[in-house]
């Protein structure tokens, strides 16, 4: 049993990040005043606005931690944390670039060739290139090692055939990361390879998978004998699993795992303040705040550990489990405090935010590995399996 | 450097507790309400005294270990809370076992040089074992610490549900001579007392949570049902993972609170810590018992040494409702626009602190 490995060391943000935070807040104030966006729930999935992404790129707020020669800005993980937590808390439209900026760039940095880095990273950092992650499949779900999409060697490279689902923003993406099976022999984890595929190839089709509320974020992407050159391989044949697990550790612990409903929570504070009987709301809000403040500290601790070269994959899983359940409880608390008729786009701001949250809440504990999968990871670290 | 010193301290205290106590011993001594031999060991190790040169963070490490071991010693009251009040009043306590009254008492103005304190019905932790009881009081609007000998209090022996002494004052009225009334120069010390108590309980909870999880993991691996270990059932793995997440979160929240209290600029994080630790105590105690089944509910098995502590400590010095309400009020009063800036501030101040700093 390794309880010590499941603890996190508190890290404070450098005081130097404060000026950057104020700069982001000022930018957000201006954008809201200009009518660019209305704060929304789950903005990193729902708020796709390529023009907004480009503005962030121009400010140097995409690819912040990447080296400058690849279009990055050589800033720290903490600085990036500050920028993204401010954007998320504001409910700003950051979905278009989210996947590319969060994980694709880092994978290119860690595993890509010099050529691949130079080809893709600068455009992502400018907010001009958007990626879709084609990982899961209809029969795969959270069990990514069971991927069936096949890539077979051809005279000039590889030919990919298969069906991918849950690819966010595929409808605006210009490139895809595609996880495909290059070998059926040996351990199934070892037969996976990641490919970089441009949208323009022949045989690639994108079809919307509309959410239950009619919104379009997810897509199905099919590959029918899609031909790619050898240079499309990322990190080498059979390296897909290593790449995926590295991405997931980063993907799981970010502030988007507990800030998806922050606009609703802020609205709840405002609503409570406007009512004489707010004393009823004080305790439930306070109990949520205690969780939020703790989650934020945990997330900063994980980011700092990643920066220091550690691999806090288990803690990341644990933060996501706690964070996504917190998000669900914010919605539940809102309902417990005030009667509401959830309604999208109505005049009642609170009813709108509740409607947005209610119809997205189930995905909180599904995306990026279901909470059941996450608990499996923690259980393994406890020596139980 | 500081971390290194604290690591060494933690090891030394853990060794003392590992050699000096056990769940069985704690159970046997419950009727007495003190592990006197172990408490003497704290003295020998240099953990008791006025000017030990150890900070609040170090004392919280000791308390975590006390909670982890389920030890029956008055470290929080004697070495943290009483020393805090004593320092505020410029008092020295030496190696006395001391305790405090956990609320500020309004005293009748002195008549003939003595103040009159009514403490009847007040609960005093570890009172029967203390040689000095410090009472924070207001006399004619001024703050004092009254230094009282427990005999005068006519204590009735009572205990919390963990079997720790929580003795109740029976004496009707107490005359305290001026020589035992020590003026307090640091007025904020009284305001902070309940927060400091909450931080102490949080530290101990963090320790007790870790042991509860360890016991549950061990039991799940040892116990076989339906032909396999409990730990092989997915639902049990899920419970244990949930417990591990709670233990981790409570530890981080506690560290936040220690930071805010040590810097004396973020007492809001102490409230965060007590709420979060209370939430963790609820989940961990519940699931630990669920995993242990019926045996965990008996005195034959030691889980209760820790779960009864979790249940007692989550209430003492304010439970989730109390501190949640304080946090919520402070944030709601601040309004919607200041909510997020306060969430991201390095120093999470309560409304009372903000007023203080604005003046």
Short mmCIF file of N, CA and C in Angstrom, two decimals, chain A residues 1 3 6-10 12-13 18 21 25 85-86 89-90 258-259 262-263 265-274 278-279 281-298 301 315 318-319 321-322 325 372 374-376 378-379 382-385, chain B residues 3 7 68 210-211 213-214 217 220-221 231-232 234 236-242 244-253 255-257 259 263 269 271-273 275-276 279 320-321 323-329 331-333 335-337 339-348:
data_model
loop_
_atom_site.label_atom_id
_atom_site.label_comp_id
_atom_site.label_asym_id
_atom_site.label_seq_id
_atom_site.Cartn_x
_atom_site.Cartn_y
_atom_site.Cartn_z
N UNK A 1 0.85 -1.21 0.00
CA UNK A 1 0.00 0.00 0.00
C UNK A 1 0.87 1.25 0.00
N UNK A 3 0.06 4.78 0.38
CA UNK A 3 -0.75 5.96 0.63
C UNK A 3 0.00 7.25 0.32
N UNK A 6 -0.32 8.72 -2.93
CA UNK A 6 -1.63 9.28 -3.26
C UNK A 6 -1.85 10.64 -2.61
N UNK A 7 -0.79 11.19 -2.07
CA UNK A 7 -0.94 12.52 -1.48
C UNK A 7 -0.40 13.55 -2.47
N UNK A 8 -0.70 14.78 -2.20
CA UNK A 8 -0.24 15.86 -3.08
C UNK A 8 0.40 16.94 -2.24
N UNK A 9 1.46 17.49 -2.76
CA UNK A 9 2.16 18.55 -2.04
C UNK A 9 1.65 19.91 -2.52
N UNK A 10 1.16 20.68 -1.58
CA UNK A 10 0.60 21.99 -1.90
C UNK A 10 1.64 22.89 -2.56
N UNK A 12 1.98 26.86 -4.11
CA UNK A 12 1.32 28.15 -4.33
C UNK A 12 1.71 28.69 -5.69
N UNK A 13 0.80 29.46 -6.29
CA UNK A 13 1.13 30.11 -7.55
C UNK A 13 2.14 31.21 -7.29
N UNK A 18 0.22 37.05 -11.01
CA UNK A 18 -0.91 37.93 -10.72
C UNK A 18 -1.15 38.96 -11.82
N UNK A 21 -2.86 37.36 -14.63
CA UNK A 21 -4.27 37.11 -14.30
C UNK A 21 -5.11 38.37 -14.53
N UNK A 25 -8.24 38.99 -17.10
CA UNK A 25 -9.54 39.48 -16.62
C UNK A 25 -9.98 40.71 -17.39
N UNK A 85 -7.71 28.91 -16.24
CA UNK A 85 -8.74 28.93 -15.19
C UNK A 85 -9.56 30.21 -15.28
N UNK A 86 -8.94 31.31 -15.70
CA UNK A 86 -9.71 32.55 -15.86
C UNK A 86 -10.71 32.43 -17.01
N UNK A 89 -13.51 30.04 -15.90
CA UNK A 89 -14.40 30.64 -14.90
C UNK A 89 -15.32 31.66 -15.56
N UNK A 90 -14.82 32.29 -16.61
CA UNK A 90 -15.63 33.29 -17.30
C UNK A 90 -16.64 32.64 -18.24
N UNK A 258 -13.32 20.82 -12.92
CA UNK A 258 -14.18 21.26 -11.82
C UNK A 258 -14.76 22.66 -12.05
N UNK A 259 -14.41 23.29 -13.19
CA UNK A 259 -14.92 24.65 -13.43
C UNK A 259 -16.01 24.71 -14.51
N UNK A 262 -18.84 26.73 -13.28
CA UNK A 262 -18.53 27.91 -12.48
C UNK A 262 -19.49 29.08 -12.76
N UNK A 263 -19.86 29.32 -14.05
CA UNK A 263 -20.82 30.41 -14.28
C UNK A 263 -22.13 30.21 -13.52
N UNK A 265 -22.39 28.55 -10.58
CA UNK A 265 -22.10 28.76 -9.16
C UNK A 265 -22.01 30.26 -8.85
N UNK A 266 -21.38 31.01 -9.75
CA UNK A 266 -21.29 32.47 -9.55
C UNK A 266 -22.68 33.09 -9.58
N UNK A 267 -23.49 32.61 -10.47
CA UNK A 267 -24.87 33.09 -10.55
C UNK A 267 -25.62 32.79 -9.24
N UNK A 268 -25.34 31.62 -8.66
CA UNK A 268 -25.99 31.25 -7.40
C UNK A 268 -25.60 32.21 -6.28
N UNK A 269 -24.32 32.60 -6.27
CA UNK A 269 -23.87 33.57 -5.27
C UNK A 269 -24.61 34.89 -5.45
N UNK A 270 -24.74 35.33 -6.70
CA UNK A 270 -25.45 36.58 -6.98
C UNK A 270 -26.92 36.49 -6.61
N UNK A 271 -27.50 35.36 -6.92
CA UNK A 271 -28.92 35.15 -6.62
C UNK A 271 -29.15 35.16 -5.11
N UNK A 272 -28.26 34.50 -4.39
CA UNK A 272 -28.38 34.48 -2.93
C UNK A 272 -28.25 35.90 -2.37
N UNK A 273 -27.32 36.67 -2.94
CA UNK A 273 -27.06 38.02 -2.42
C UNK A 273 -28.27 38.93 -2.63
N UNK A 274 -29.06 38.64 -3.66
CA UNK A 274 -30.19 39.52 -3.98
C UNK A 274 -31.43 39.20 -3.16
N UNK A 278 -31.04 34.91 2.25
CA UNK A 278 -29.89 34.17 1.72
C UNK A 278 -29.23 33.28 2.75
N UNK A 279 -29.57 33.44 3.98
CA UNK A 279 -28.96 32.61 5.01
C UNK A 279 -29.17 31.13 4.71
N UNK A 281 -29.10 29.80 1.82
CA UNK A 281 -28.18 29.40 0.75
C UNK A 281 -26.74 29.39 1.22
N UNK A 282 -26.47 30.07 2.34
CA UNK A 282 -25.08 30.25 2.75
C UNK A 282 -24.35 28.93 2.98
N UNK A 283 -24.95 28.05 3.77
CA UNK A 283 -24.24 26.81 4.11
C UNK A 283 -24.00 25.91 2.89
N UNK A 284 -25.03 25.66 2.07
CA UNK A 284 -24.77 24.82 0.89
C UNK A 284 -23.71 25.43 -0.05
N UNK A 285 -23.77 26.75 -0.21
CA UNK A 285 -22.77 27.39 -1.07
C UNK A 285 -21.39 27.29 -0.42
N UNK A 286 -21.35 27.50 0.89
CA UNK A 286 -20.07 27.39 1.60
C UNK A 286 -19.47 26.00 1.50
N UNK A 287 -20.31 24.99 1.57
CA UNK A 287 -19.77 23.63 1.47
C UNK A 287 -19.24 23.34 0.07
N UNK A 288 -19.87 23.91 -0.94
CA UNK A 288 -19.34 23.77 -2.30
C UNK A 288 -18.02 24.52 -2.45
N UNK A 289 -17.95 25.69 -1.83
CA UNK A 289 -16.74 26.50 -1.90
C UNK A 289 -15.55 25.76 -1.28
N UNK A 290 -15.80 25.08 -0.18
CA UNK A 290 -14.71 24.33 0.45
C UNK A 290 -14.18 23.27 -0.51
N UNK A 291 -15.07 22.64 -1.25
CA UNK A 291 -14.63 21.62 -2.22
C UNK A 291 -13.89 22.27 -3.38
N UNK A 292 -14.44 23.39 -3.86
CA UNK A 292 -13.83 24.07 -5.01
C UNK A 292 -12.42 24.55 -4.69
N UNK A 293 -12.28 25.19 -3.55
CA UNK A 293 -10.97 25.74 -3.16
C UNK A 293 -9.95 24.60 -3.02
N UNK A 294 -10.41 23.46 -2.50
CA UNK A 294 -9.53 22.30 -2.34
C UNK A 294 -9.17 21.70 -3.70
N UNK A 295 -10.16 21.56 -4.56
CA UNK A 295 -9.91 20.99 -5.89
C UNK A 295 -8.90 21.83 -6.66
N UNK A 296 -9.06 23.14 -6.54
CA UNK A 296 -8.15 24.04 -7.25
C UNK A 296 -6.71 23.84 -6.74
N UNK A 297 -6.56 23.73 -5.44
CA UNK A 297 -5.23 23.49 -4.88
C UNK A 297 -4.66 22.16 -5.35
N UNK A 298 -5.53 21.15 -5.45
CA UNK A 298 -5.07 19.83 -5.91
C UNK A 298 -4.63 19.90 -7.37
N UNK A 301 -1.38 21.57 -7.69
CA UNK A 301 -0.33 20.66 -7.21
C UNK A 301 0.04 19.65 -8.30
N UNK A 315 -2.95 10.67 -9.11
CA UNK A 315 -3.57 11.85 -8.49
C UNK A 315 -4.46 12.58 -9.49
N UNK A 318 -7.71 10.90 -9.62
CA UNK A 318 -8.44 11.17 -8.39
C UNK A 318 -9.04 12.60 -8.38
N UNK A 319 -8.28 13.55 -8.90
CA UNK A 319 -8.79 14.93 -9.00
C UNK A 319 -10.00 14.98 -9.93
N UNK A 321 -12.08 12.53 -10.63
CA UNK A 321 -13.22 11.88 -9.98
C UNK A 321 -13.90 12.85 -9.02
N UNK A 322 -13.09 13.51 -8.19
CA UNK A 322 -13.66 14.46 -7.22
C UNK A 322 -14.25 15.68 -7.92
N UNK A 325 -17.59 15.12 -9.90
CA UNK A 325 -18.73 14.92 -9.00
C UNK A 325 -19.11 16.23 -8.31
N UNK A 372 -15.69 5.42 -13.22
CA UNK A 372 -15.44 4.02 -12.86
C UNK A 372 -14.04 3.60 -13.30
N UNK A 374 -11.55 5.67 -13.76
CA UNK A 374 -10.61 6.42 -12.91
C UNK A 374 -10.40 5.73 -11.58
N UNK A 375 -11.50 5.24 -11.02
CA UNK A 375 -11.37 4.56 -9.73
C UNK A 375 -10.59 3.26 -9.86
N UNK A 376 -10.68 2.66 -11.02
CA UNK A 376 -9.86 1.47 -11.27
C UNK A 376 -8.37 1.82 -11.19
N UNK A 378 -7.04 4.29 -9.48
CA UNK A 378 -6.70 4.55 -8.07
C UNK A 378 -6.61 3.22 -7.31
N UNK A 379 -7.54 2.32 -7.59
CA UNK A 379 -7.54 1.02 -6.91
C UNK A 379 -6.25 0.25 -7.20
N UNK A 382 -3.58 1.45 -5.11
CA UNK A 382 -3.73 0.99 -3.72
C UNK A 382 -3.32 -0.47 -3.57
N UNK A 383 -2.96 -1.09 -4.69
CA UNK A 383 -2.52 -2.47 -4.64
C UNK A 383 -3.65 -3.47 -4.65
N UNK A 384 -4.81 -3.06 -5.13
CA UNK A 384 -5.99 -3.93 -5.06
C UNK A 384 -6.19 -4.76 -6.32
N UNK A 385 -5.46 -4.42 -7.39
CA UNK A 385 -5.65 -5.18 -8.63
C UNK A 385 -4.38 -5.15 -9.47
N UNK B 3 10.84 21.99 5.36
CA UNK B 3 10.19 20.72 5.07
C UNK B 3 10.97 19.56 5.67
N UNK B 7 9.78 16.90 8.34
CA UNK B 7 9.81 15.46 8.07
C UNK B 7 10.46 14.71 9.23
N UNK B 68 -3.51 9.89 13.69
CA UNK B 68 -3.19 8.65 12.98
C UNK B 68 -3.07 7.48 13.96
N UNK B 210 -6.37 8.62 7.41
CA UNK B 210 -5.35 7.77 6.80
C UNK B 210 -5.38 6.37 7.41
N UNK B 211 -5.50 6.30 8.72
CA UNK B 211 -5.53 4.98 9.37
C UNK B 211 -6.81 4.22 9.02
N UNK B 213 -8.47 4.38 6.27
CA UNK B 213 -8.28 3.84 4.92
C UNK B 213 -7.34 2.65 4.93
N UNK B 214 -6.24 2.77 5.68
CA UNK B 214 -5.29 1.66 5.74
C UNK B 214 -5.94 0.40 6.28
N UNK B 217 -8.26 -1.05 3.58
CA UNK B 217 -7.52 -1.70 2.49
C UNK B 217 -7.04 -3.07 2.97
N UNK B 220 -9.93 -5.52 3.41
CA UNK B 220 -10.48 -5.96 2.12
C UNK B 220 -9.58 -7.00 1.47
N UNK B 221 -8.28 -6.90 1.72
CA UNK B 221 -7.37 -7.90 1.14
C UNK B 221 -7.39 -9.21 1.92
N UNK B 231 -11.32 -7.36 -1.75
CA UNK B 231 -10.64 -6.39 -2.61
C UNK B 231 -10.76 -6.74 -4.09
N UNK B 232 -11.21 -7.96 -4.38
CA UNK B 232 -11.37 -8.33 -5.79
C UNK B 232 -12.73 -7.95 -6.34
N UNK B 234 -15.30 -5.36 -7.58
CA UNK B 234 -15.13 -4.03 -8.15
C UNK B 234 -15.77 -2.92 -7.29
N UNK B 236 -16.02 -2.84 -4.14
CA UNK B 236 -15.16 -2.57 -2.98
C UNK B 236 -13.96 -1.72 -3.43
N UNK B 237 -13.41 -2.05 -4.60
CA UNK B 237 -12.31 -1.24 -5.14
C UNK B 237 -12.77 0.20 -5.32
N UNK B 238 -13.99 0.36 -5.80
CA UNK B 238 -14.54 1.69 -6.02
C UNK B 238 -14.68 2.45 -4.69
N UNK B 239 -15.15 1.77 -3.67
CA UNK B 239 -15.27 2.40 -2.34
C UNK B 239 -13.88 2.86 -1.86
N UNK B 240 -12.91 1.98 -2.00
CA UNK B 240 -11.58 2.31 -1.48
C UNK B 240 -10.95 3.46 -2.27
N UNK B 241 -11.21 3.48 -3.57
CA UNK B 241 -10.69 4.59 -4.39
C UNK B 241 -11.34 5.90 -3.97
N UNK B 242 -12.64 5.83 -3.69
CA UNK B 242 -13.34 7.04 -3.24
C UNK B 242 -12.78 7.52 -1.91
N UNK B 244 -9.73 6.97 -0.81
CA UNK B 244 -8.38 7.51 -1.04
C UNK B 244 -8.46 8.95 -1.55
N UNK B 245 -9.44 9.22 -2.42
CA UNK B 245 -9.61 10.58 -2.94
C UNK B 245 -9.97 11.54 -1.82
N UNK B 246 -10.83 11.09 -0.92
CA UNK B 246 -11.23 11.93 0.21
C UNK B 246 -10.04 12.20 1.13
N UNK B 247 -9.25 11.17 1.37
CA UNK B 247 -8.08 11.33 2.25
C UNK B 247 -7.11 12.35 1.64
N UNK B 248 -6.90 12.23 0.34
CA UNK B 248 -6.00 13.14 -0.36
C UNK B 248 -6.54 14.57 -0.30
N UNK B 249 -7.83 14.73 -0.55
CA UNK B 249 -8.43 16.06 -0.55
C UNK B 249 -8.37 16.70 0.83
N UNK B 250 -8.66 15.92 1.86
CA UNK B 250 -8.62 16.47 3.22
C UNK B 250 -7.21 16.92 3.57
N UNK B 251 -6.22 16.15 3.12
CA UNK B 251 -4.82 16.53 3.39
C UNK B 251 -4.46 17.84 2.73
N UNK B 252 -4.86 18.01 1.48
CA UNK B 252 -4.58 19.25 0.76
C UNK B 252 -5.31 20.42 1.41
N UNK B 253 -6.58 20.21 1.77
CA UNK B 253 -7.36 21.28 2.40
C UNK B 253 -6.71 21.69 3.73
N UNK B 255 -3.56 21.47 4.52
CA UNK B 255 -2.35 22.24 4.23
C UNK B 255 -2.69 23.68 3.84
N UNK B 256 -3.79 23.84 3.11
CA UNK B 256 -4.24 25.20 2.78
C UNK B 256 -4.53 25.99 4.06
N UNK B 257 -5.24 25.34 4.97
CA UNK B 257 -5.60 25.98 6.23
C UNK B 257 -4.38 26.34 7.06
N UNK B 259 -1.45 26.98 5.96
CA UNK B 259 -0.81 28.13 5.30
C UNK B 259 -1.49 29.44 5.67
N UNK B 263 0.36 32.26 8.08
CA UNK B 263 0.62 33.62 7.56
C UNK B 263 -0.29 34.65 8.22
N UNK B 269 -9.32 29.83 4.65
CA UNK B 269 -8.87 28.49 4.30
C UNK B 269 -8.92 27.53 5.49
N UNK B 271 -11.49 27.56 7.53
CA UNK B 271 -12.89 27.13 7.40
C UNK B 271 -13.02 26.10 6.28
N UNK B 272 -12.36 26.36 5.15
CA UNK B 272 -12.34 25.40 4.04
C UNK B 272 -11.84 24.05 4.53
N UNK B 273 -10.77 24.09 5.29
CA UNK B 273 -10.14 22.84 5.76
C UNK B 273 -11.08 22.05 6.67
N UNK B 275 -14.38 22.20 6.86
CA UNK B 275 -15.51 21.68 6.08
C UNK B 275 -15.07 20.47 5.26
N UNK B 276 -13.95 20.62 4.56
CA UNK B 276 -13.51 19.54 3.67
C UNK B 276 -13.15 18.29 4.46
N UNK B 279 -16.33 16.62 5.56
CA UNK B 279 -16.93 15.88 4.44
C UNK B 279 -16.19 14.55 4.24
N UNK B 320 -19.48 21.00 9.38
CA UNK B 320 -19.57 21.50 8.00
C UNK B 320 -20.63 22.59 7.87
N UNK B 321 -21.73 22.40 8.61
CA UNK B 321 -22.80 23.40 8.53
C UNK B 321 -22.33 24.74 9.08
N UNK B 323 -19.19 26.01 9.58
CA UNK B 323 -18.15 26.69 8.79
C UNK B 323 -18.60 26.93 7.35
N UNK B 324 -19.43 26.02 6.85
CA UNK B 324 -19.99 26.23 5.51
C UNK B 324 -20.83 27.49 5.47
N UNK B 325 -21.60 27.69 6.54
CA UNK B 325 -22.44 28.88 6.62
C UNK B 325 -21.56 30.13 6.71
N UNK B 326 -20.50 30.04 7.51
CA UNK B 326 -19.60 31.20 7.65
C UNK B 326 -18.96 31.53 6.29
N UNK B 327 -18.51 30.49 5.60
CA UNK B 327 -17.90 30.70 4.28
C UNK B 327 -18.92 31.28 3.31
N UNK B 328 -20.08 30.65 3.28
CA UNK B 328 -21.12 31.07 2.35
C UNK B 328 -21.55 32.51 2.60
N UNK B 329 -21.75 32.85 3.87
CA UNK B 329 -22.16 34.22 4.20
C UNK B 329 -21.11 35.21 3.73
N UNK B 331 -18.96 34.95 1.38
CA UNK B 331 -18.89 35.08 -0.08
C UNK B 331 -20.14 35.74 -0.65
N UNK B 332 -21.29 35.37 -0.10
CA UNK B 332 -22.53 35.97 -0.60
C UNK B 332 -22.54 37.47 -0.30
N UNK B 333 -22.08 37.84 0.89
CA UNK B 333 -22.03 39.26 1.24
C UNK B 333 -21.09 40.01 0.30
N UNK B 335 -20.71 39.38 -2.77
CA UNK B 335 -21.39 39.55 -4.05
C UNK B 335 -20.76 38.73 -5.17
N UNK B 336 -21.51 38.69 -6.27
CA UNK B 336 -21.17 37.85 -7.41
C UNK B 336 -19.79 38.19 -8.01
N UNK B 337 -19.52 39.47 -8.11
CA UNK B 337 -18.29 39.87 -8.82
C UNK B 337 -17.01 39.56 -8.06
N UNK B 339 -16.69 36.96 -6.12
CA UNK B 339 -16.63 35.53 -5.81
C UNK B 339 -15.37 34.86 -6.38
N UNK B 340 -15.20 34.99 -7.69
CA UNK B 340 -14.08 34.29 -8.32
C UNK B 340 -12.72 34.89 -7.91
N UNK B 341 -12.60 36.21 -7.87
CA UNK B 341 -11.32 36.75 -7.36
C UNK B 341 -10.95 36.23 -5.97
N UNK B 342 -11.94 36.04 -5.13
CA UNK B 342 -11.60 35.53 -3.80
C UNK B 342 -11.24 34.05 -3.85
N UNK B 343 -11.86 33.30 -4.75
CA UNK B 343 -11.52 31.88 -4.92
C UNK B 343 -10.07 31.70 -5.36
N UNK B 344 -9.57 32.66 -6.13
CA UNK B 344 -8.22 32.51 -6.70
C UNK B 344 -7.17 33.25 -5.89
N UNK B 345 -7.59 33.91 -4.83
CA UNK B 345 -6.62 34.67 -4.04
C UNK B 345 -5.72 33.72 -3.26
N UNK B 346 -4.44 34.09 -3.17
CA UNK B 346 -3.52 33.26 -2.38
C UNK B 346 -3.94 33.29 -0.91
N UNK B 347 -4.49 34.40 -0.49
CA UNK B 347 -4.94 34.52 0.90
C UNK B 347 -6.46 34.65 0.91
N UNK B 348 -7.11 33.58 1.27
CA UNK B 348 -8.57 33.57 1.27
C UNK B 348 -9.04 34.10 2.62
#
